[in-house]
Amino acid sequence: MTMRTLACSTLCDAVRALGPEVSVAYPRTGERLGAADLDTASAQFAHRLVEAGVRPGEVVGLLALTGPQVLVGLLGIVRAGAAASMFPTTAGTPEREAERLAPAIDTAGMRHLVVHPDCVGTARALQGLRPALTVVAADSSAATSPSGRLPRVSPEDLAVVQFTSGSTSAPKGVMLPHSTVLAGLRAIATSAEMGRDDVMVTWVPHFHDMGLFGPLAVLFAGGSVHVIPPLEFVRRPGKVLRLLAETGATMMTGPDFSYQRLAAAATPELTAELDLSRWRLAFNGAEPVQAATVDSFSTRMAAAGVAPSTMYPVYGMAEATLAITFPTPGIAPRLVHLDRRRLSDDGLAVEVSSDHPLAKPLVSVGRPVLGMRLRLVDTAGATCGPGQLGEIQISGPAVTTGYYGATAATAEAFDGSWLRTGDLGLQLDGDLFVTGRRKEMIIVNGQNHFPEDAESLTRELPGVHRGRCVAYADTASERLTVAVEIAPGSDPDRVAGHVHRTICERLGTAAVHVHPLRPGWLPRTTSGKWQRGLVRDLLADRP
């Protein structure tokens, strides 16, 4: 980060300290904001919010599509002395969207909602459910004449309340004060060696922590960002590769499946036209990093000048202001193969050859970022040694202070000063390897199974639509269940039988059930993760 932003104690100070070289562009509309634009527009919007009745310390929701209104709205909210909560936008009806968002509004006690013009239908439906809610238009071009001073903001004041993806009737709002957000941004920028020459292309939704804090870190490090809508990436990944080349991008963010799509789009004809040699970091996080993705990405992108070290597997979560562990930039991803049975049953990392029948490939996600402390704890509460499986716990200045208005949930989340992530992992030579979620471990007849193991075995089988499958525990019948999308033209019964035989043979259990499903059936969260729990609930009554 630049010296000016390093010295800042609040986001309000940091936006005023942005260097003149900083810019954020929106290729779809041709809009662009420079540092002075962000400073002026966010200050004007802050005055509008104060005039609308926003008070210091309250939480203000932001419902916006990709565009300048997002950054202007976020920075305007915090400069008005409030905390911003980024709401997800999906393709549902306004009424359905309102029902989904209302619990978060109740949890945070929101009185104001900043709304993009294209989201007014949802806003009206929300006002029908919560008549006291005041809607403020998120029009970044609407200037106002500032009157009076904006509230004074301290480092301990809340800046962001990030509601975790998948929240339903009891959403949890991750509290991030200004000091916490800035500590997280410093950790990201420093550990990824960001600077003024960096150019990021991002499509990850701004209501996801990767899509919010990743671009902010680049801007505060003095770089520039190009923001495209999520659907543009999903529909035209090849066009995004062209944008990376045209802008001389050095960075991109996304979950594992997005790099699978980029690799598939990188045909020999396309890569022969592109120069992507400036691309140095492809942040791969938000879902488990697949060894096959690392291999296919590196292989397909090499012709365009992409180095093997560009693939950058990382680990983080909203509660850590995004970043927990990063690899050292410039080093190719580290891959190990562990004995699946010893890992699941004994919690021990025993390395085997890649062709071993029980080989479980794991990709390193690096080491703790600047200021982050990490430990692994077993089920008895003891600290794990190298190569021992345990729950990942974290502590540091970038870690949340708790969940908004949820004292019990906050107390449950912490073990003293350590935040329980709920993720399982192990360390080898100081590198962290994440194996999955503790609560999603599948136990059948006393034997432990990682859902990722069943999914990885299923993903590559013929007839599986784009590798889409989800494994979970059917506790009612004590079976390992796999829900798998069947490719068009394939025989569902034949594919299901193949999946059943493969898992029985490779995982050593006969208690396996397969649900064949149509393409596109399996749901994801807003961050792209498969919703195993929702799949289990939806299929509970099926034979």
Coordinates of C-alpha atoms in Angstrom, one line a residue:
M1 CA 0.0 0.0 0.0
T2 CA 1.1 3.6 -0.4
M3 CA 2.5 5.4 2.5
R4 CA -0.4 7.8 2.6
T5 CA -3.0 5.1 2.9
L6 CA -0.9 3.1 5.4
A7 CA -1.1 6.0 7.8
C8 CA -4.9 6.2 7.6
S9 CA -7.0 5.0 10.5
T10 CA -10.5 5.0 8.8
L11 CA -11.9 4.4 5.4
C12 CA -12.9 8.0 5.3
D13 CA -9.3 9.2 5.6
A14 CA -8.1 6.5 3.2
V15 CA -10.4 7.6 0.3
R16 CA -9.1 11.2 0.7
A17 CA -5.5 9.9 0.6
L18 CA -5.9 8.0 -2.7
G19 CA -3.2 8.8 -5.2
P20 CA -4.0 10.5 -8.5
E21 CA -3.1 7.3 -10.5
V22 CA -5.9 5.3 -8.9
S23 CA -8.9 4.5 -11.1
V24 CA -11.8 2.1 -11.3
A25 CA -13.4 1.5 -14.7
Y26 CA -16.6 -0.2 -15.9
P27 CA -16.0 -1.5 -19.4
R28 CA -19.7 -2.5 -20.0
T29 CA -20.9 1.1 -19.7
G30 CA -17.6 3.0 -20.3
E31 CA -17.8 4.8 -17.0
R32 CA -14.6 5.6 -15.0
L33 CA -13.9 7.0 -11.6
G34 CA -10.5 8.5 -10.6
A35 CA -9.4 9.2 -7.1
A36 CA -10.7 12.7 -7.0
D37 CA -14.1 11.5 -8.4
L38 CA -14.4 8.9 -5.6
D39 CA -13.5 11.5 -3.0
T40 CA -15.9 14.1 -4.3
A41 CA -18.8 11.8 -5.2
S42 CA -18.7 9.9 -1.9
A43 CA -18.6 13.1 0.2
Q44 CA -21.6 14.5 -1.7
F45 CA -23.5 11.2 -1.2
A46 CA -22.6 11.2 2.5
H47 CA -24.2 14.7 2.8
R48 CA -27.3 13.3 1.0
L49 CA -27.5 10.5 3.5
V50 CA -27.2 12.8 6.5
E51 CA -30.0 15.0 5.0
A52 CA -32.1 11.8 4.6
G53 CA -31.8 11.2 8.3
V54 CA -28.9 8.6 8.5
R55 CA -27.4 8.8 12.0
P56 CA -23.8 7.8 13.1
G57 CA -23.6 4.2 14.2
E58 CA -26.6 2.8 12.3
V59 CA -26.4 0.2 9.6
V60 CA -27.4 1.2 6.0
G61 CA -28.1 -1.4 3.4
L62 CA -26.9 -1.1 -0.2
L63 CA -28.8 -2.8 -3.0
A64 CA -27.1 -2.1 -6.3
L65 CA -26.0 -3.7 -9.5
T66 CA -22.4 -3.5 -10.8
G67 CA -21.4 0.1 -11.4
P68 CA -20.0 3.3 -9.9
Q69 CA -22.9 3.4 -7.4
V70 CA -21.3 0.6 -5.4
L71 CA -18.1 2.3 -4.4
V72 CA -19.7 5.7 -4.1
G73 CA -22.5 4.3 -2.0
L74 CA -20.1 2.3 0.3
L75 CA -17.8 5.2 0.9
G76 CA -20.6 7.6 1.2
I77 CA -22.3 5.5 3.9
V78 CA -19.1 5.2 6.0
R79 CA -18.4 8.9 5.6
A80 CA -21.9 9.6 6.9
G81 CA -20.8 7.8 10.1
A82 CA -22.8 4.7 9.4
A83 CA -21.9 1.1 8.5
A84 CA -22.5 -0.4 5.1
S85 CA -24.2 -3.7 4.4
M86 CA -23.9 -4.9 0.9
F87 CA -27.0 -6.8 -0.2
P88 CA -27.0 -9.5 -2.8
T89 CA -29.0 -9.0 -6.0
T90 CA -30.3 -12.1 -7.8
A91 CA -32.8 -12.9 -10.6
G92 CA -35.7 -13.6 -8.3
T93 CA -39.0 -11.7 -8.3
P94 CA -39.1 -8.4 -6.3
E95 CA -41.4 -10.1 -3.8
R96 CA -39.2 -13.1 -3.4
E97 CA -36.1 -10.9 -3.0
A98 CA -37.9 -8.7 -0.4
E99 CA -38.7 -11.8 1.7
R100 CA -35.1 -12.9 1.5
L101 CA -33.6 -9.6 2.5
A102 CA -36.1 -8.7 5.2
P103 CA -34.5 -10.8 8.0
A104 CA -31.2 -9.0 7.6
I105 CA -32.9 -5.7 7.7
D106 CA -34.6 -6.8 11.0
T107 CA -31.3 -8.1 12.4
A108 CA -29.5 -4.9 11.8
G109 CA -32.4 -2.6 12.6
M110 CA -32.0 -0.8 9.3
R111 CA -33.9 2.4 8.8
H112 CA -32.3 3.3 5.4
L113 CA -31.7 1.4 2.2
V114 CA -29.6 2.8 -0.7
V115 CA -31.0 1.4 -3.9
H116 CA -29.8 1.3 -7.5
P117 CA -32.5 2.4 -10.1
D118 CA -32.8 -1.1 -11.5
C119 CA -33.6 -2.5 -8.0
V120 CA -36.6 -0.2 -7.2
G121 CA -39.0 -3.1 -7.6
T122 CA -37.4 -5.0 -4.8
A123 CA -37.2 -1.8 -2.7
R124 CA -40.9 -1.2 -3.0
A125 CA -41.7 -4.7 -2.1
L126 CA -39.4 -4.3 1.0
Q127 CA -41.2 -1.1 2.0
G128 CA -44.5 -3.1 1.7
L129 CA -43.0 -5.5 4.3
R130 CA -41.2 -2.9 6.4
P131 CA -43.1 0.4 6.0
A132 CA -40.7 2.3 8.2
L133 CA -37.8 1.7 5.7
T134 CA -36.6 4.8 3.9
V135 CA -35.2 4.3 0.4
V136 CA -32.4 6.6 -0.9
A137 CA -31.6 6.5 -4.6
A138 CA -28.0 5.4 -5.4
D139 CA -27.5 7.9 -8.2
S140 CA -23.8 8.7 -8.3
S141 CA -24.4 11.6 -10.7
A142 CA -26.8 13.4 -8.5
A143 CA -24.8 16.2 -7.0
T144 CA -25.7 18.0 -3.8
S145 CA -24.4 21.2 -2.2
P146 CA -22.7 20.1 1.1
S147 CA -24.1 21.9 4.1
G148 CA -22.4 21.5 7.5
R149 CA -19.8 19.0 8.5
L150 CA -20.0 15.3 8.2
P151 CA -19.8 13.3 11.4
R152 CA -16.4 12.5 12.9
V153 CA -15.6 8.8 12.4
S154 CA -13.2 6.8 14.7
P155 CA -11.3 3.6 14.0
E156 CA -13.5 1.7 16.4
D157 CA -16.7 2.6 14.6
L158 CA -18.4 0.0 12.4
A159 CA -17.6 0.3 8.7
V160 CA -19.1 -2.8 7.3
V161 CA -21.6 -5.4 8.4
Q162 CA -21.2 -8.3 6.0
F163 CA -24.1 -10.8 6.1
T164 CA -22.8 -14.3 5.4
S165 CA -23.9 -15.9 2.2
G166 CA -26.7 -18.4 2.5
S167 CA -28.3 -16.5 5.4
T168 CA -32.0 -17.2 5.7
S169 CA -34.3 -16.6 8.7
A170 CA -31.5 -15.9 11.1
P171 CA -28.7 -14.1 9.1
K172 CA -25.4 -13.4 10.8
G173 CA -23.9 -10.0 10.2
V174 CA -20.1 -10.0 10.4
M175 CA -19.0 -6.8 12.2
L176 CA -16.0 -5.1 10.7
P177 CA -14.9 -1.7 12.3
H178 CA -12.8 0.7 10.3
S179 CA -9.6 -0.4 12.0
T180 CA -10.4 -4.1 11.2
V181 CA -11.1 -3.3 7.5
L182 CA -7.9 -1.4 7.1
A183 CA -5.9 -4.1 8.8
G184 CA -7.4 -6.6 6.4
L185 CA -6.7 -4.4 3.3
R186 CA -3.1 -3.9 4.5
A187 CA -2.7 -7.6 4.9
I188 CA -4.0 -8.3 1.4
A189 CA -1.9 -5.6 -0.3
T190 CA 1.3 -6.4 1.5
S191 CA 1.1 -10.2 1.3
A192 CA 0.2 -10.1 -2.4
E193 CA 2.9 -7.4 -3.0
M194 CA 0.4 -5.1 -4.6
G195 CA 1.5 -1.7 -5.9
R196 CA 0.9 1.1 -8.4
D197 CA 1.6 -1.0 -11.4
D198 CA -1.1 -3.5 -10.6
V199 CA -4.3 -3.7 -12.7
M200 CA -7.2 -6.0 -11.5
V201 CA -10.0 -7.3 -13.5
T202 CA -12.9 -8.5 -11.3
W203 CA -16.3 -9.9 -11.8
V204 CA -17.0 -11.3 -8.4
P205 CA -20.1 -9.7 -6.9
H206 CA -19.4 -6.8 -4.6
F207 CA -21.7 -8.3 -1.9
H208 CA -19.2 -11.1 -1.6
D209 CA -16.1 -10.4 0.6
M210 CA -13.7 -11.3 -2.3
G211 CA -15.6 -8.9 -4.7
L212 CA -15.6 -6.1 -2.1
F213 CA -12.2 -6.2 -0.3
G214 CA -10.1 -7.5 -3.2
P215 CA -10.6 -4.4 -5.5
L216 CA -10.4 -2.0 -2.5
A217 CA -7.0 -3.4 -1.6
V218 CA -5.8 -2.8 -5.1
L219 CA -7.1 0.8 -5.1
F220 CA -5.6 1.5 -1.7
A221 CA -2.3 0.1 -3.0
G222 CA -2.3 2.7 -5.7
G223 CA -3.5 0.4 -8.6
S224 CA -6.4 0.4 -10.9
V225 CA -9.5 -1.9 -11.3
H226 CA -11.8 -2.9 -14.1
V227 CA -15.2 -4.2 -12.9
I228 CA -17.5 -6.3 -15.0
P229 CA -20.9 -7.8 -14.1
P230 CA -20.9 -11.4 -13.0
L231 CA -23.2 -12.6 -15.8
E232 CA -20.8 -11.2 -18.4
F233 CA -18.1 -13.4 -17.0
V234 CA -20.3 -16.5 -16.8
R235 CA -21.7 -16.1 -20.4
R236 CA -18.5 -14.9 -22.1
P237 CA -15.3 -16.1 -20.3
G238 CA -13.4 -15.8 -23.6
K239 CA -14.3 -12.1 -23.8
V240 CA -12.9 -11.7 -20.3
L241 CA -9.6 -13.2 -21.3
R242 CA -9.5 -10.6 -24.1
L243 CA -10.2 -7.8 -21.5
L244 CA -7.3 -9.1 -19.4
A245 CA -5.0 -8.8 -22.4
E246 CA -6.3 -5.4 -23.5
T247 CA -5.9 -3.8 -20.0
G248 CA -2.6 -5.5 -19.2
A249 CA -4.2 -6.9 -16.1
T250 CA -1.9 -8.3 -13.4
M251 CA -4.6 -9.7 -11.2
M252 CA -8.0 -11.4 -11.2
T253 CA -10.2 -12.9 -8.5
G254 CA -12.6 -15.8 -8.5
P255 CA -13.6 -19.2 -7.0
D256 CA -12.3 -22.4 -8.4
F257 CA -15.1 -23.0 -10.9
S258 CA -14.4 -19.7 -12.6
Y259 CA -10.8 -20.8 -13.5
Q260 CA -12.3 -24.0 -14.9
R261 CA -14.4 -21.9 -17.2
L262 CA -11.5 -19.7 -18.2
A263 CA -9.4 -22.8 -19.0
A264 CA -12.2 -24.3 -21.1
A265 CA -12.5 -21.0 -23.0
A266 CA -8.8 -20.8 -23.6
T267 CA -8.7 -22.5 -27.0
P268 CA -5.5 -22.7 -28.9
E269 CA -6.9 -20.2 -31.4
L270 CA -7.8 -17.7 -28.7
T271 CA -4.5 -18.0 -26.7
A272 CA -2.5 -17.6 -29.9
E273 CA -4.0 -14.1 -30.2
L274 CA -3.5 -13.0 -26.6
D275 CA -0.6 -11.7 -24.6
L276 CA -1.3 -12.3 -20.9
S277 CA 2.3 -12.2 -19.7
R278 CA 1.6 -9.4 -17.3
W279 CA -0.9 -11.5 -15.4
R280 CA 0.9 -12.4 -12.2
L281 CA -1.8 -13.5 -9.7
A282 CA -5.1 -15.4 -10.3
F283 CA -6.6 -15.3 -6.7
N284 CA -8.4 -18.7 -6.4
G285 CA -10.6 -18.9 -3.2
A286 CA -14.1 -19.0 -1.8
E287 CA -14.4 -22.7 -2.5
P288 CA -12.0 -25.7 -2.4
V289 CA -9.1 -25.4 -4.9
Q290 CA -9.1 -28.4 -7.1
A291 CA -5.7 -29.9 -8.3
A292 CA -7.3 -30.6 -11.7
T293 CA -8.1 -26.8 -12.0
V294 CA -4.6 -25.8 -11.2
D295 CA -3.3 -28.2 -13.9
S296 CA -5.8 -27.4 -16.6
F297 CA -5.4 -23.6 -16.0
S298 CA -1.7 -23.6 -16.2
T299 CA -1.6 -25.9 -19.2
R300 CA -4.2 -24.1 -21.3
M301 CA -2.9 -20.6 -20.4
A302 CA 0.8 -21.2 -21.0
A303 CA 0.4 -20.4 -24.8
A304 CA -0.7 -16.9 -23.9
G305 CA 2.3 -16.3 -21.7
V306 CA 0.8 -17.1 -18.3
A307 CA 3.4 -18.4 -15.9
P308 CA 2.7 -21.5 -13.7
S309 CA 3.0 -19.2 -10.6
T310 CA 0.0 -17.1 -11.8
M311 CA -2.5 -19.6 -10.3
Y312 CA -2.7 -18.3 -6.7
P313 CA -4.7 -20.6 -4.3
V314 CA -5.8 -18.6 -1.2
Y315 CA -7.9 -19.1 1.9
G316 CA -10.1 -16.5 3.6
M317 CA -13.5 -15.7 4.9
A318 CA -15.7 -12.6 5.6
E319 CA -14.9 -12.8 9.3
A320 CA -11.2 -12.2 8.4
T321 CA -11.8 -9.2 6.2
L322 CA -11.2 -11.7 3.4
A323 CA -7.6 -12.9 3.7
I324 CA -6.3 -15.6 6.1
T325 CA -3.4 -17.3 4.1
F326 CA -1.7 -16.4 0.8
P327 CA 1.2 -18.2 -0.9
T328 CA 4.4 -16.3 -1.7
P329 CA 3.9 -14.5 -5.0
G330 CA 5.9 -15.9 -7.9
I331 CA 6.0 -19.5 -6.7
A332 CA 4.0 -22.2 -8.5
P333 CA 1.2 -23.9 -6.4
R334 CA 2.3 -26.7 -4.1
L335 CA 0.4 -30.0 -4.5
V336 CA 0.6 -33.0 -2.2
H337 CA -1.1 -36.4 -2.3
L338 CA -2.2 -37.8 1.1
D339 CA -3.7 -41.2 2.1
R340 CA -7.4 -40.5 2.1
R341 CA -8.2 -43.2 4.7
R342 CA -5.5 -42.2 7.2
L343 CA -6.6 -38.6 6.9
S344 CA -10.3 -39.1 7.4
D345 CA -10.0 -41.9 10.1
D346 CA -6.9 -41.0 12.0
G347 CA -6.5 -37.3 11.2
L348 CA -2.9 -37.8 10.0
A349 CA -1.3 -36.6 6.8
V350 CA 0.6 -39.6 5.2
E351 CA 2.0 -38.7 1.8
V352 CA 1.6 -41.2 -1.0
S353 CA 2.2 -41.3 -4.8
S354 CA -0.2 -39.6 -7.1
D355 CA -1.3 -43.0 -8.6
H356 CA -2.0 -44.6 -5.1
P357 CA -5.6 -45.9 -5.0
L358 CA -6.3 -43.9 -1.9
A359 CA -4.5 -40.7 -3.0
K360 CA -6.2 -37.5 -2.0
P361 CA -4.7 -34.4 -3.8
L362 CA -4.6 -31.2 -1.8
V363 CA -3.4 -27.8 -2.9
S364 CA -1.6 -25.5 -0.5
V365 CA -3.2 -22.1 0.2
G366 CA 0.0 -20.7 1.7
R367 CA 0.8 -19.2 5.0
P368 CA -0.9 -16.6 7.3
V369 CA -1.0 -13.1 5.8
L370 CA 0.4 -10.0 7.5
G371 CA -0.9 -9.8 11.1
M372 CA -2.8 -13.0 11.0
R373 CA -2.3 -15.8 13.6
L374 CA -3.4 -19.3 12.9
R375 CA -3.6 -22.5 14.8
L376 CA -5.2 -26.0 14.4
V377 CA -7.2 -27.6 17.2
D378 CA -8.3 -31.2 17.5
T379 CA -11.7 -32.4 18.9
A380 CA -10.2 -32.5 22.4
G381 CA -9.1 -28.8 22.2
A382 CA -5.4 -29.6 21.9
T383 CA -3.2 -27.8 19.5
C384 CA -2.3 -29.9 16.5
G385 CA 1.2 -30.6 15.4
P386 CA 2.5 -30.6 11.8
G387 CA 0.5 -33.1 9.6
Q388 CA -2.4 -33.4 12.1
L389 CA -5.9 -32.6 11.0
G390 CA -7.8 -30.1 13.1
E391 CA -10.1 -27.1 13.0
I392 CA -8.6 -23.9 11.7
Q393 CA -8.7 -21.0 14.2
I394 CA -7.6 -17.5 13.6
S395 CA -6.7 -14.3 15.5
G396 CA -5.5 -10.9 14.5
P397 CA -6.4 -7.2 13.9
A398 CA -8.3 -8.1 10.7
V399 CA -10.6 -10.6 12.4
T400 CA -14.3 -9.6 13.1
T401 CA -15.3 -8.4 16.5
G402 CA -18.4 -10.6 16.3
Y403 CA -21.9 -10.8 14.8
Y404 CA -24.2 -7.9 14.9
G405 CA -26.8 -8.1 17.6
A406 CA -26.0 -11.8 18.2
T407 CA -24.3 -12.2 21.6
A408 CA -24.8 -15.9 21.8
A409 CA -23.5 -16.5 18.2
T410 CA -20.5 -14.4 18.9
A411 CA -19.6 -16.3 22.1
E412 CA -20.0 -19.6 20.3
A413 CA -17.8 -18.5 17.4
F414 CA -14.8 -17.6 19.7
D415 CA -12.5 -19.8 21.7
G416 CA -11.0 -17.1 23.9
S417 CA -9.4 -14.7 21.4
W418 CA -9.4 -17.3 18.6
L419 CA -12.2 -17.4 16.0
R420 CA -13.4 -20.9 15.1
T421 CA -13.6 -21.0 11.3
G422 CA -15.4 -24.3 11.2
D423 CA -13.0 -25.5 8.5
L424 CA -10.7 -28.5 8.8
G425 CA -7.1 -28.4 7.7
L426 CA -3.5 -29.3 8.4
Q427 CA -0.1 -27.8 8.0
L428 CA 3.0 -29.3 6.3
D429 CA 6.2 -27.3 6.4
G430 CA 4.3 -24.3 7.4
D431 CA 1.9 -24.4 4.5
L432 CA -1.9 -24.7 5.1
F433 CA -4.0 -27.3 3.4
V434 CA -7.8 -27.0 3.8
T435 CA -9.7 -30.3 3.7
G436 CA -13.3 -29.1 4.1
R437 CA -16.0 -28.0 6.6
R438 CA -16.2 -29.8 10.0
K439 CA -20.0 -29.9 10.0
E440 CA -20.1 -31.4 6.4
M441 CA -18.0 -34.5 7.3
I442 CA -19.9 -37.6 6.3
I443 CA -19.9 -40.5 8.8
V444 CA -21.2 -43.9 7.5
N445 CA -20.9 -47.0 9.7
G446 CA -18.4 -45.3 11.9
Q447 CA -16.1 -44.4 8.9
N448 CA -15.4 -40.7 8.1
H449 CA -15.6 -39.4 4.5
F450 CA -14.8 -35.9 3.1
P451 CA -17.6 -34.9 0.7
E452 CA -15.0 -33.5 -1.6
D453 CA -13.6 -37.0 -2.1
A454 CA -16.9 -38.4 -3.4
E455 CA -17.3 -35.3 -5.5
S456 CA -13.9 -35.5 -7.0
L457 CA -14.4 -39.1 -8.0
T458 CA -17.8 -38.3 -9.5
R459 CA -16.8 -35.1 -11.3
E460 CA -14.7 -36.7 -14.1
L461 CA -17.0 -39.6 -14.9
P462 CA -18.7 -39.7 -18.3
G463 CA -22.2 -38.3 -18.4
V464 CA -21.7 -35.9 -15.5
H465 CA -22.9 -32.5 -16.7
R466 CA -19.9 -30.1 -16.4
G467 CA -18.6 -32.0 -13.4
R468 CA -21.5 -30.7 -11.3
C469 CA -22.2 -32.9 -8.2
V470 CA -22.7 -32.6 -4.5
A471 CA -22.1 -35.2 -1.7
Y472 CA -23.6 -35.1 1.7
A473 CA -24.6 -37.4 4.6
D474 CA -28.1 -38.8 4.6
T475 CA -28.3 -39.2 8.4
A476 CA -31.8 -40.8 8.3
S477 CA -30.6 -43.8 6.4
E478 CA -26.9 -43.5 7.2
R479 CA -25.8 -43.3 3.6
L480 CA -23.3 -41.3 1.7
T481 CA -25.5 -39.5 -0.9
V482 CA -24.4 -38.0 -4.2
A483 CA -26.6 -35.6 -6.2
V484 CA -25.3 -35.4 -9.7
E485 CA -26.4 -33.5 -12.8
I486 CA -26.7 -35.7 -15.8
A487 CA -25.4 -34.4 -19.2
P488 CA -28.0 -34.0 -22.0
G489 CA -28.3 -37.2 -24.0
S490 CA -26.9 -39.4 -21.3
D491 CA -28.8 -42.2 -19.6
P492 CA -29.4 -41.1 -16.0
D493 CA -29.6 -44.7 -14.7
R494 CA -26.4 -45.7 -16.4
V495 CA -24.5 -42.6 -15.1
A496 CA -25.9 -43.1 -11.6
G497 CA -24.8 -46.7 -11.6
H498 CA -21.3 -45.8 -12.7
V499 CA -21.1 -43.2 -9.9
H500 CA -22.4 -45.7 -7.4
R501 CA -19.8 -48.4 -8.4
T502 CA -16.9 -45.9 -8.5
I503 CA -17.6 -44.5 -5.0
C504 CA -18.2 -47.9 -3.5
E505 CA -14.9 -49.2 -4.9
R506 CA -12.7 -46.2 -4.2
L507 CA -14.1 -45.1 -0.8
G508 CA -14.7 -48.7 0.5
T509 CA -18.3 -48.4 1.5
A510 CA -21.5 -49.9 0.1
A511 CA -23.8 -47.4 1.8
V512 CA -24.0 -45.1 -1.2
H513 CA -27.1 -43.5 -2.9
V514 CA -27.1 -41.5 -6.1
H515 CA -29.7 -38.9 -7.1
P516 CA -29.5 -38.2 -10.9
L517 CA -30.7 -34.6 -11.6
R518 CA -31.3 -32.4 -14.7
P519 CA -28.6 -29.9 -15.7
G520 CA -28.7 -26.7 -13.7
W521 CA -30.6 -28.2 -10.8
L522 CA -27.9 -27.9 -8.1
P523 CA -28.0 -24.6 -6.2
R524 CA -25.0 -22.4 -5.3
T525 CA -24.6 -19.6 -2.8
T526 CA -24.0 -16.0 -4.1
S527 CA -20.3 -16.7 -3.8
G528 CA -20.5 -19.8 -6.0
K529 CA -20.3 -22.5 -3.4
W530 CA -22.5 -25.6 -3.7
Q531 CA -25.2 -25.6 -1.1
R532 CA -24.9 -29.1 0.3
G533 CA -27.4 -28.5 3.2
L534 CA -30.0 -27.1 0.9
V535 CA -29.6 -30.0 -1.6
R536 CA -30.0 -32.4 1.3
D537 CA -33.2 -30.7 2.4
L538 CA -34.7 -30.5 -1.2
L539 CA -34.0 -34.2 -1.8
A540 CA -35.1 -35.4 1.6
D541 CA -38.4 -36.8 0.4
R542 CA -37.1 -38.4 -2.8
P543 CA -36.6 -42.2 -2.8

